[in-house]
GROMACS .gro file of C-alpha atoms in nm:
model
  117
    1MET     CA    1  10.708  12.884 -23.950
    2PRO     CA    2  11.020  12.671 -23.944
    3GLY     CA    3  10.929  12.570 -23.587
    4PHE     CA    4  10.588  12.428 -23.677
    5TYR     CA    5  10.717  12.271 -23.996
    6SER     CA    6  11.010  12.099 -23.821
    7LYS     CA    7  10.777  11.969 -23.546
    8GLU     CA    8  10.518  11.830 -23.786
    9GLU     CA    9  10.559  11.466 -23.677
   10GLU     CA   10  10.535  11.559 -23.307
   11LEU     CA   11  10.219  11.758 -23.376
   12LYS     CA   12  10.065  11.468 -23.566
   13ALA     CA   13  10.153  11.230 -23.281
   14LYS     CA   14   9.964  11.462 -23.042
   15GLY     CA   15   9.655  11.450 -23.264
   16ILE     CA   16   9.698  11.773 -23.460
   17ASP     CA   17   9.548  11.730 -23.808
   18GLU     CA   18   9.631  12.069 -23.954
   19VAL     CA   19   9.829  12.381 -23.873
   20LEU     CA   20   9.677  12.696 -24.020
   21VAL     CA   21   9.915  12.988 -24.056
   22TYR     CA   22   9.759  13.319 -24.135
   23CYS     CA   23   9.828  13.687 -24.120
   24VAL     CA   24   9.645  14.009 -24.184
   25ASN     CA   25   9.748  14.024 -24.549
   26ASP     CA   26   9.641  13.890 -24.886
   27MET     CA   27   9.675  13.533 -25.009
   28ALA     CA   28   9.937  13.623 -25.270
   29VAL     CA   29  10.172  13.739 -24.994
   30MET     CA   30  10.101  13.428 -24.786
   31GLN     CA   31  10.163  13.196 -25.081
   32ALA     CA   32  10.488  13.374 -25.169
   33TRP     CA   33  10.602  13.335 -24.809
   34PHE     CA   34  10.514  12.963 -24.811
   35ASP     CA   35  10.699  12.920 -25.141
   36ASP     CA   36  11.002  13.096 -24.994
   37MET     CA   37  10.986  12.871 -24.686
   38MET     CA   38  10.962  12.567 -24.919
   39ILE     CA   39  10.654  12.427 -24.743
   40LYS     CA   40  10.554  12.114 -24.930
   41PRO     CA   41  10.193  12.074 -25.049
   42SER     CA   42  10.180  11.743 -24.857
   43SER     CA   43  10.249  11.925 -24.529
   44ILE     CA   44   9.984  11.967 -24.258
   45VAL     CA   45  10.072  12.340 -24.266
   46THR     CA   46   9.825  12.551 -24.466
   47PRO     CA   47   9.847  12.924 -24.547
   48LEU     CA   48   9.546  13.150 -24.489
   49ALA     CA   49   9.493  13.521 -24.532
   50ASP     CA   50   9.277  13.757 -24.327
   51PRO     CA   51   9.289  14.076 -24.539
   52THR     CA   52   8.980  14.229 -24.373
   53ARG     CA   53   9.086  14.126 -24.019
   54SER     CA   54   8.753  13.947 -23.968
   55PHE     CA   55   8.908  13.646 -23.793
   56THR     CA   56   9.153  13.864 -23.602
   57LYS     CA   57   8.870  14.087 -23.478
   58ALA     CA   58   8.655  13.786 -23.382
   59LEU     CA   59   8.938  13.656 -23.163
   60ASP     CA   60   8.996  14.005 -23.018
   61LEU     CA   61   9.361  13.983 -23.120
   62GLU     CA   62   9.408  14.305 -23.311
   63MET     CA   63   9.747  14.450 -23.230
   64GLU     CA   64   9.711  14.795 -23.091
   65GLY     CA   65   9.980  15.043 -23.168
   66THR     CA   66  10.026  15.411 -23.221
   67PRO     CA   67  10.059  15.442 -23.511
   68PRO     CA   68   9.934  15.105 -23.636
   69GLN     CA   69  10.212  14.879 -23.755
   70LEU     CA   70  10.297  14.911 -24.125
   71GLY     CA   71  10.017  15.161 -24.172
   72TYR     CA   72   9.729  14.937 -24.070
   73VAL     CA   73   9.611  14.722 -23.782
   74ARG     CA   74   9.786  14.386 -23.756
   75SER     CA   75   9.731  14.068 -23.556
   76LYS     CA   76   9.902  13.989 -23.231
   77ARG     CA   77  10.138  13.691 -23.244
   78PHE     CA   78   9.946  13.389 -23.119
   79ALA     CA   79   9.886  13.018 -23.149
   80ALA     CA   80   9.546  12.860 -23.093
   81VAL     CA   81   9.433  12.501 -23.063
   82PHE     CA   82   9.087  12.418 -23.191
   83ASP     CA   83   8.902  12.093 -23.132
   84ASP     CA   84   8.587  12.041 -23.339
   85GLY     CA   85   8.564  12.415 -23.404
   86LYS     CA   86   8.605  12.517 -23.040
   87CYS     CA   87   8.914  12.704 -22.922
   88THR     CA   88   9.058  12.492 -22.641
   89ASN     CA   89   9.388  12.678 -22.593
   90LEU     CA   90   9.503  13.026 -22.685
   91PHE     CA   91   9.865  13.136 -22.648
   92VAL     CA   92   9.934  13.507 -22.704
   93SER     CA   93  10.283  13.650 -22.721
   94ALA     CA   94  10.223  14.011 -22.628
   95ALA     CA   95  10.332  14.229 -22.341
   96PRO     CA   96  10.307  14.594 -22.241
   97GLY     CA   97  10.527  14.786 -22.481
   98ASP     CA   98  10.561  14.478 -22.706
   99PRO     CA   99  10.221  14.423 -22.870
  100ALA     CA  100  10.371  14.203 -23.143
  101GLY     CA  101  10.547  13.970 -22.901
  102ASP     CA  102  10.878  14.023 -23.077
  103ASP     CA  103  11.080  14.049 -22.755
  104ASP     CA  104  10.946  13.722 -22.615
  105PRO     CA  105  10.746  13.507 -22.859
  106SER     CA  106  10.782  13.195 -22.641
  107ALA     CA  107  10.412  13.173 -22.543
  108SER     CA  108  10.307  13.113 -22.904
  109LEU     CA  109  10.598  12.895 -23.018
  110VAL     CA  110  10.533  12.534 -23.115
  111GLU     CA  111  10.734  12.403 -22.820
  112ASN     CA  112  10.493  12.569 -22.577
  113VAL     CA  113  10.189  12.447 -22.771
  114LEU     CA  114  10.322  12.090 -22.768
  115LYS     CA  115  10.358  12.104 -22.389
  116SER     CA  116   9.986  12.179 -22.355
  117LEU     CA  117   9.863  11.891 -22.570
   0.00000   0.00000   0.00000
């Protein structure tokens, strides 16, 4: 999150109107995380929750693991660019043996997204 938030002006300059940050969790958890990160209400960064994994499933980005992470299926780490409701770029940070992209999240980091815009 700090990456997107610190790059807000660069994102705006590239035509990004809003950055939606979501996870497979409930909105109370997302809001607490945003509060902890001190994201201002005037920011272009908006929290979303996907507690039923509907969006995650639709994008085919469920993180596979045995056993599932934290007791239930999670989302892979990714960034997506949408233009008028159409996904124009999808950046997934996942690799064999690293479904969460923890070892190398670079594909989905804001710096990589900015390069593609």
